[in-house]
PDB file of C-alpha atoms in Angstrom:
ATOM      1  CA  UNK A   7     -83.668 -20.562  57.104  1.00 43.00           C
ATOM      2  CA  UNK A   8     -84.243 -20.892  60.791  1.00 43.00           C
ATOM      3  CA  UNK A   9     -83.189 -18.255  63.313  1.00 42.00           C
ATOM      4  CA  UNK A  10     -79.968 -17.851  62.887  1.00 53.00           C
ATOM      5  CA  UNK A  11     -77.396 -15.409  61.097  1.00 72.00           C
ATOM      6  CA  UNK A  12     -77.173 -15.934  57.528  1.00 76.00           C
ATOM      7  CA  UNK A  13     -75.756 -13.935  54.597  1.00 81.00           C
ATOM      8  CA  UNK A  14     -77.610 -15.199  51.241  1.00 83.00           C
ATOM      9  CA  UNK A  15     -74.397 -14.662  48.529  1.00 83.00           C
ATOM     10  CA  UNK A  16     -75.609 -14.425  44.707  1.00 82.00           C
ATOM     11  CA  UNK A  17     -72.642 -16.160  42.610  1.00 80.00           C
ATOM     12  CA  UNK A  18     -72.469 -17.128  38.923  1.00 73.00           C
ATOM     13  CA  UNK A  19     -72.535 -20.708  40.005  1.00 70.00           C
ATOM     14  CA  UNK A  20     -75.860 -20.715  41.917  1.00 78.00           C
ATOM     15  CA  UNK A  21     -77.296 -18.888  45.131  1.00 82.00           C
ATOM     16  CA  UNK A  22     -75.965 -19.546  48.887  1.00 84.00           C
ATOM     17  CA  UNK A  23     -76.130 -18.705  52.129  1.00 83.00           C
ATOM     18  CA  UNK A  24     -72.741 -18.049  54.555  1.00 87.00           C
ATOM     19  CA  UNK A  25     -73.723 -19.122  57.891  1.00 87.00           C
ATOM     20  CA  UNK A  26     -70.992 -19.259  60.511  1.00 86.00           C
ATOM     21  CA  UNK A  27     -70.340 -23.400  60.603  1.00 86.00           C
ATOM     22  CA  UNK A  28     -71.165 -23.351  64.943  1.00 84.00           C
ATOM     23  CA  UNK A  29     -74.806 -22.580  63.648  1.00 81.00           C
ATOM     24  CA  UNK A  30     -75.435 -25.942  61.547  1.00 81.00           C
ATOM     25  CA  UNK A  31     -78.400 -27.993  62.141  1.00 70.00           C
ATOM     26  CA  UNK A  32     -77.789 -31.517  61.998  1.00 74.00           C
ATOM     27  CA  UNK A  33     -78.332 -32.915  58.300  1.00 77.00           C
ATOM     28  CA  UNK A  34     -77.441 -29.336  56.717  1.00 79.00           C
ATOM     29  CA  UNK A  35     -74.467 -30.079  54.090  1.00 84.00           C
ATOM     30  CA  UNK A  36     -72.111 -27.344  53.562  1.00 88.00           C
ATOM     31  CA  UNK A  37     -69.652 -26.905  50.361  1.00 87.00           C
ATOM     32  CA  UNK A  38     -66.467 -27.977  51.326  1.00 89.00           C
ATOM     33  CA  UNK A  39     -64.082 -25.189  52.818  1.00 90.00           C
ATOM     34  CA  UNK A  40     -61.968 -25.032  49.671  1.00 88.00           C
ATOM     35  CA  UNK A  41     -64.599 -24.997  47.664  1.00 88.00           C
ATOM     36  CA  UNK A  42     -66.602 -22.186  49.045  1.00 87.00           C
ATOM     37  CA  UNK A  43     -63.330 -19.856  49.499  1.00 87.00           C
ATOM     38  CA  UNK A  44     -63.236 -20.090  45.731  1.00 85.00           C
ATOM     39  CA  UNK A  45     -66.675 -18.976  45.355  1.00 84.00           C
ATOM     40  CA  UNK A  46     -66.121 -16.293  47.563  1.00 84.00           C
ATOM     41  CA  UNK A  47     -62.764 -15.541  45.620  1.00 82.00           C
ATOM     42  CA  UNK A  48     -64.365 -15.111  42.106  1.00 80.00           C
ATOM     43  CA  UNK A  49     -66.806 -12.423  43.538  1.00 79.00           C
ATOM     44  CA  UNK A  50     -63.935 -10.907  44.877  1.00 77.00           C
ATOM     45  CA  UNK A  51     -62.779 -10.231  41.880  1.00 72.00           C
ATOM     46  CA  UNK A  52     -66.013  -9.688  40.114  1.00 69.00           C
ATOM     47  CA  UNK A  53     -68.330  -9.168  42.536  1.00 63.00           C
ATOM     48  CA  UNK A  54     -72.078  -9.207  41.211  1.00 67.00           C
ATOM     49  CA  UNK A  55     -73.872  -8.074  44.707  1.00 68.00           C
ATOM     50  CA  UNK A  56     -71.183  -6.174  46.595  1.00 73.00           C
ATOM     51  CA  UNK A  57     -73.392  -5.246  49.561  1.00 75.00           C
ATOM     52  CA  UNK A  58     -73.490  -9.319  49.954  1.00 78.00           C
ATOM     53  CA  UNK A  59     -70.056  -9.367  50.375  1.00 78.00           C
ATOM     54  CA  UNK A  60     -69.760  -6.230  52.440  1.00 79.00           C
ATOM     55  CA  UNK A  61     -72.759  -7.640  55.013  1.00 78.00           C
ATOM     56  CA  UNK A  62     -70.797 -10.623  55.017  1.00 80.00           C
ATOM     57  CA  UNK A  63     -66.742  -9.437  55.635  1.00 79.00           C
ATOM     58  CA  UNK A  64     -68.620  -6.829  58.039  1.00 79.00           C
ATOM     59  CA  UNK A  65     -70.028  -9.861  60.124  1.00 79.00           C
ATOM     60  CA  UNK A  66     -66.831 -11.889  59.855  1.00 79.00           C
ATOM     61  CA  UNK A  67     -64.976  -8.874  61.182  1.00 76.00           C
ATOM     62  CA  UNK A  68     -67.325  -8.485  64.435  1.00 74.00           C
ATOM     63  CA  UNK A  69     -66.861 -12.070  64.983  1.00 67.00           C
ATOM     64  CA  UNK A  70     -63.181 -11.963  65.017  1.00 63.00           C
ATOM     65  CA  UNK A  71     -62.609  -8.747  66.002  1.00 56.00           C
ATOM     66  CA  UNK A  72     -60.262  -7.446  63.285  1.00 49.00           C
ATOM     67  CA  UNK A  73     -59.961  -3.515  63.078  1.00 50.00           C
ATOM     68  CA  UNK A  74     -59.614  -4.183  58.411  1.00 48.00           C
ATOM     69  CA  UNK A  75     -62.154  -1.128  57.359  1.00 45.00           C
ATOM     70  CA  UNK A  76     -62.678  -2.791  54.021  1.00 50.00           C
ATOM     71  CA  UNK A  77     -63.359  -6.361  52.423  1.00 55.00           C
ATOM     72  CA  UNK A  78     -60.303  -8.063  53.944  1.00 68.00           C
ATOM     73  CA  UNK A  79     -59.605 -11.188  51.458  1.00 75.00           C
ATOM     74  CA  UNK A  80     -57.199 -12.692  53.940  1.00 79.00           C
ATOM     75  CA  UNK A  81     -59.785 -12.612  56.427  1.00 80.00           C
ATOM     76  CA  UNK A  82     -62.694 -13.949  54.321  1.00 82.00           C
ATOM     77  CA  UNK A  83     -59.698 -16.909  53.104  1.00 83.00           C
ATOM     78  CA  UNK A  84     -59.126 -17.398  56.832  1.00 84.00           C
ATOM     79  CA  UNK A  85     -62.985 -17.720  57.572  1.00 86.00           C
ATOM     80  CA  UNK A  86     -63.781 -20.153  54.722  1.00 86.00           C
ATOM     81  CA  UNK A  87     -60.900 -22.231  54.370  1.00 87.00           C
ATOM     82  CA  UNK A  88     -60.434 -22.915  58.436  1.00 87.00           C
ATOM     83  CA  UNK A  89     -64.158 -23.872  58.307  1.00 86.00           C
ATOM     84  CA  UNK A  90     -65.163 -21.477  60.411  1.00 86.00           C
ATOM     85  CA  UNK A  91     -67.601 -20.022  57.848  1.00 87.00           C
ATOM     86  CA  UNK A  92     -69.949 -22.520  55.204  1.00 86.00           C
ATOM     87  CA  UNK A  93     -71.449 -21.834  52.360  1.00 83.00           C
ATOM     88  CA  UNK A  94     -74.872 -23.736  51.987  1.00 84.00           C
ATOM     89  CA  UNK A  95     -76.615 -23.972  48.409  1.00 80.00           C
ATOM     90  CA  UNK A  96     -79.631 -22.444  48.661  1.00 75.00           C
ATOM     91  CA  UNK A  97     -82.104 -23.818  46.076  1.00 67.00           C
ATOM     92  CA  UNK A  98     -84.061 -21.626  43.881  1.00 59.00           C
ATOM     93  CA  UNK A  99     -88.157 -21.751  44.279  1.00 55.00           C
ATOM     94  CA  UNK A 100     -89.854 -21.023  41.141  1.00 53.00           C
ATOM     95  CA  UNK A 101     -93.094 -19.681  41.887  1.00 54.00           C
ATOM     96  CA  UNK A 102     -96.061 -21.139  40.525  1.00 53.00           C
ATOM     97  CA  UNK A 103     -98.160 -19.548  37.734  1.00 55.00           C
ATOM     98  CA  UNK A 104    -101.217 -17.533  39.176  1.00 57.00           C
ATOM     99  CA  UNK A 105    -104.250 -19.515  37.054  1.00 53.00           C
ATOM    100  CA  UNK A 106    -107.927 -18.943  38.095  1.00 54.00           C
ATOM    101  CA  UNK A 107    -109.050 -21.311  40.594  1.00 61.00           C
ATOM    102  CA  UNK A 108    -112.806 -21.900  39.613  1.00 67.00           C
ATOM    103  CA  UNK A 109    -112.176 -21.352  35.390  1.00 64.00           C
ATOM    104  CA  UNK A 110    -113.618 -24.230  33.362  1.00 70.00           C
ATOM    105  CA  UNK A 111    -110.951 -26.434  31.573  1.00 68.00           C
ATOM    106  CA  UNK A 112    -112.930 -25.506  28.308  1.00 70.00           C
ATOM    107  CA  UNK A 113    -112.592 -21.804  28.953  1.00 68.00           C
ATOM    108  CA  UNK A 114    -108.932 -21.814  29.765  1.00 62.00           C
ATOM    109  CA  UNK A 115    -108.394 -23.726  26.136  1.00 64.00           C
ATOM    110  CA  UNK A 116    -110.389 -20.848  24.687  1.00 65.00           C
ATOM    111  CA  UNK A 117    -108.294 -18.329  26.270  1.00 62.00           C
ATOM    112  CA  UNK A 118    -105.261 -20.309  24.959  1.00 59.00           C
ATOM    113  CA  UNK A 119    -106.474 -20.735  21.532  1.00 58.00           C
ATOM    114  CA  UNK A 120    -106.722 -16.820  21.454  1.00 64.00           C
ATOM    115  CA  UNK A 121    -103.465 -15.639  22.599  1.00 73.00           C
ATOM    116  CA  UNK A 122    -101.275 -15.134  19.416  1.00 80.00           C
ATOM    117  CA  UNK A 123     -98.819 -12.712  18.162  1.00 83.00           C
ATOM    118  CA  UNK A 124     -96.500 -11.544  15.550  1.00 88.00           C
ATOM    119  CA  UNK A 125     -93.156 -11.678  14.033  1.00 91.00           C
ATOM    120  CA  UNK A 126     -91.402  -8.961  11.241  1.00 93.00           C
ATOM    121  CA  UNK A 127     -88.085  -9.976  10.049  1.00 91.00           C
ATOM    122  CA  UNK A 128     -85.692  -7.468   8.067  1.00 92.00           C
ATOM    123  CA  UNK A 129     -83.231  -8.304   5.446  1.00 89.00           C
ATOM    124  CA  UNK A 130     -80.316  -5.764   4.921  1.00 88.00           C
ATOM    125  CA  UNK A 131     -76.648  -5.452   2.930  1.00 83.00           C
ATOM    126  CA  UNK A 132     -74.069  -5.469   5.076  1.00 79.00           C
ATOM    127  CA  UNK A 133     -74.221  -1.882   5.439  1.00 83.00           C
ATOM    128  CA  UNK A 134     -77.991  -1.735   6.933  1.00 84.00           C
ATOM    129  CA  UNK A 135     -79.929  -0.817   3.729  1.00 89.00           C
ATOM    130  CA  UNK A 136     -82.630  -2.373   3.550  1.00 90.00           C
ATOM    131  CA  UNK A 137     -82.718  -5.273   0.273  1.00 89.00           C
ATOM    132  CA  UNK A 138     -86.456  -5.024  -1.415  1.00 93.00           C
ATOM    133  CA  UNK A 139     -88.228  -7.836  -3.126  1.00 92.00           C
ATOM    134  CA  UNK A 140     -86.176 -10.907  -1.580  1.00 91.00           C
ATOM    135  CA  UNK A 141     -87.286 -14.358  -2.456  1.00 92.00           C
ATOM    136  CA  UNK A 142     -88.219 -15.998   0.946  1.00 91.00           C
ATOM    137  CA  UNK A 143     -89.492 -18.812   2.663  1.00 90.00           C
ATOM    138  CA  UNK A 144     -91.131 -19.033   6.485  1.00 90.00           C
ATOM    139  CA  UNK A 145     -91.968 -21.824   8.545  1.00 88.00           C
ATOM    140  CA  UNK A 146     -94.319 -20.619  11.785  1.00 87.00           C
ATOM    141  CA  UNK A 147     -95.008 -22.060  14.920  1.00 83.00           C
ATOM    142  CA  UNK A 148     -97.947 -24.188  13.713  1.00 81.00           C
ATOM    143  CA  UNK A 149     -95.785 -25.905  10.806  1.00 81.00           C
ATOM    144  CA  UNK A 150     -97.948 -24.189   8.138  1.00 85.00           C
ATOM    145  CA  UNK A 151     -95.042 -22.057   5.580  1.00 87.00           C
ATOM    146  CA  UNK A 152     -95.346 -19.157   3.682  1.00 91.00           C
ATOM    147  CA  UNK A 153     -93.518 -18.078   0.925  1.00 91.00           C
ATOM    148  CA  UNK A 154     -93.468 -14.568  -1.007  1.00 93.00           C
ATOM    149  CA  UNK A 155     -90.987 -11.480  -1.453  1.00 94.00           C
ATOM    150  CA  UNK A 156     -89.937  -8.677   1.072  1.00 94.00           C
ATOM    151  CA  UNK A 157     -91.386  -5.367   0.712  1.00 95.00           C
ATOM    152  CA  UNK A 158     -89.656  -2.346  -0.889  1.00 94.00           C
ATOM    153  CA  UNK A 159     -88.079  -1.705   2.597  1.00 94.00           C
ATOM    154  CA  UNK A 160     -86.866  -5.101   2.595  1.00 93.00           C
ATOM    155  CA  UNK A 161     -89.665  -6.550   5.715  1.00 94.00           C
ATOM    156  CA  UNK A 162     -92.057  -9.489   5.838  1.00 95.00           C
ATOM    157  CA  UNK A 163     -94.103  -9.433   9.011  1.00 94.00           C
ATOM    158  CA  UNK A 164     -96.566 -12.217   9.599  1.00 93.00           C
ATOM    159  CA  UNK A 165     -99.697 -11.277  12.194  1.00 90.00           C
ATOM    160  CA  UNK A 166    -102.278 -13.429  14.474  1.00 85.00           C
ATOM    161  CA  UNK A 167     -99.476 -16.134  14.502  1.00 87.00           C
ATOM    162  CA  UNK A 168     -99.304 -18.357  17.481  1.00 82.00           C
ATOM    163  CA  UNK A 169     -96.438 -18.120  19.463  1.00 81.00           C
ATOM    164  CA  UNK A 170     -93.331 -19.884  19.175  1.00 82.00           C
ATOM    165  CA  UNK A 171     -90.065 -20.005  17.136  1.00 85.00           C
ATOM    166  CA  UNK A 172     -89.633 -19.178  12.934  1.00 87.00           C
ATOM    167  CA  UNK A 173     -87.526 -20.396  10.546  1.00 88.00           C
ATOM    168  CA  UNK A 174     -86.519 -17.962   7.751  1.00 88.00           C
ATOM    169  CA  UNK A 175     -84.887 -18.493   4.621  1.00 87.00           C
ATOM    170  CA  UNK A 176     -83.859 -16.391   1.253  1.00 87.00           C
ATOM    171  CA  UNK A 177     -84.211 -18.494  -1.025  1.00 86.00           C
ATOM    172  CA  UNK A 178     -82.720 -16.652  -4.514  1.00 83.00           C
ATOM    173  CA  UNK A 179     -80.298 -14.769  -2.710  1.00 71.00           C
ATOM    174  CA  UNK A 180     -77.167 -14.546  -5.196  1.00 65.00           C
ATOM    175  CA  UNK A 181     -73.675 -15.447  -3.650  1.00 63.00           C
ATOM    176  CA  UNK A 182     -71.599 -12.493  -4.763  1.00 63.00           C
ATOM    177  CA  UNK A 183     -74.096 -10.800  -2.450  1.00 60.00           C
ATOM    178  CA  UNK A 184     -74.040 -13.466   0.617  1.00 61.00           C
ATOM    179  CA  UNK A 185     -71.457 -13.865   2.854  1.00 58.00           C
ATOM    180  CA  UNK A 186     -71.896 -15.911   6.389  1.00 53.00           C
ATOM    181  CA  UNK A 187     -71.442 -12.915   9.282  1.00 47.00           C
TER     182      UNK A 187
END
């Protein structure tokens, strides 16, 4: 943002900036008043980043000269719903990955090719113990599946996979001792 006061304001709906509406470049487009006093509202109630809030009431209170020693709601209503105060959205900038600059395309596939990892599921009764020498079947990342039994502590743990999501499945599991959690 330019030079010129802001408060950035960290909501569940996105990430702003409160700027008083006198400083507004042409072609900046505020939320509408009603709609940023109910921003401001739910963090009110819940508020996420307090010190946003108190920056920003503290601000609002220089401007209008009100002696209220806390977060005045009235006068943050007043501020936002007169128009007085906006709320911009301010996007979020994901930062780019940090790749090396000069590293052959073949290379970087190498690398790739190398990174894998590992997975360990657990079956257990409904009271934690473990259940030993479960039928099971696993799909990995790569489509390939594997099927076998638990351990005696009731694990299967599959290394050097690459990474990515599992599907698990008991396959002989009786239904007197199944029941959806």
């Amino acid at each position: 943002m330019p030079n010129r006061n802001y408060f950035p304001i960290t909501a569940f709906s996105g990430q702003f900036y409160a700027v008083r509406s006198a400083s507004l470049p042409a072609g900046e487009s505020p939320l509408p008043p009603h709609r940023a006093w109910r921003i401001i509202e739910r963090l009110i109630v819940r508020p996420g980043q307090l010190h946003e809030l108190v920056a920003l009431s503290q601000e609002i209170r220089r401007s209008c000269e009100s002696s209220a020693a806390t977060i005045s709601c009235r006068l943050l209503q007043h501020a936002f719903v007169s128009g007085h105060w906006s709320l911009i959205f301010r996007p979020r900038i994901a930062s780019a990955p940090d790749f090396p600059r000069n590293e052959p395309v073949a290379e970087q596939i190498r690398t790739a090719k190398i990174i894998k990892t590992w997975v360990e599921m657990e079956v257990v009764d409904d009271q934690g113990r473990p259940l030993p020498n479960q039928d099971y079947l696993c799909m990995l990342p790569d489509g390939t599946l594997r099927e076998g039994q638990t351990d005696a502590q009731g694990r299967v743990r599959f290394d050097g996979i690459d990474p990515g999501n599992c599907a698990f499945s008991l396959t002989k599991l009786s239904p007197e001792r199944w029941r959806r959690g």
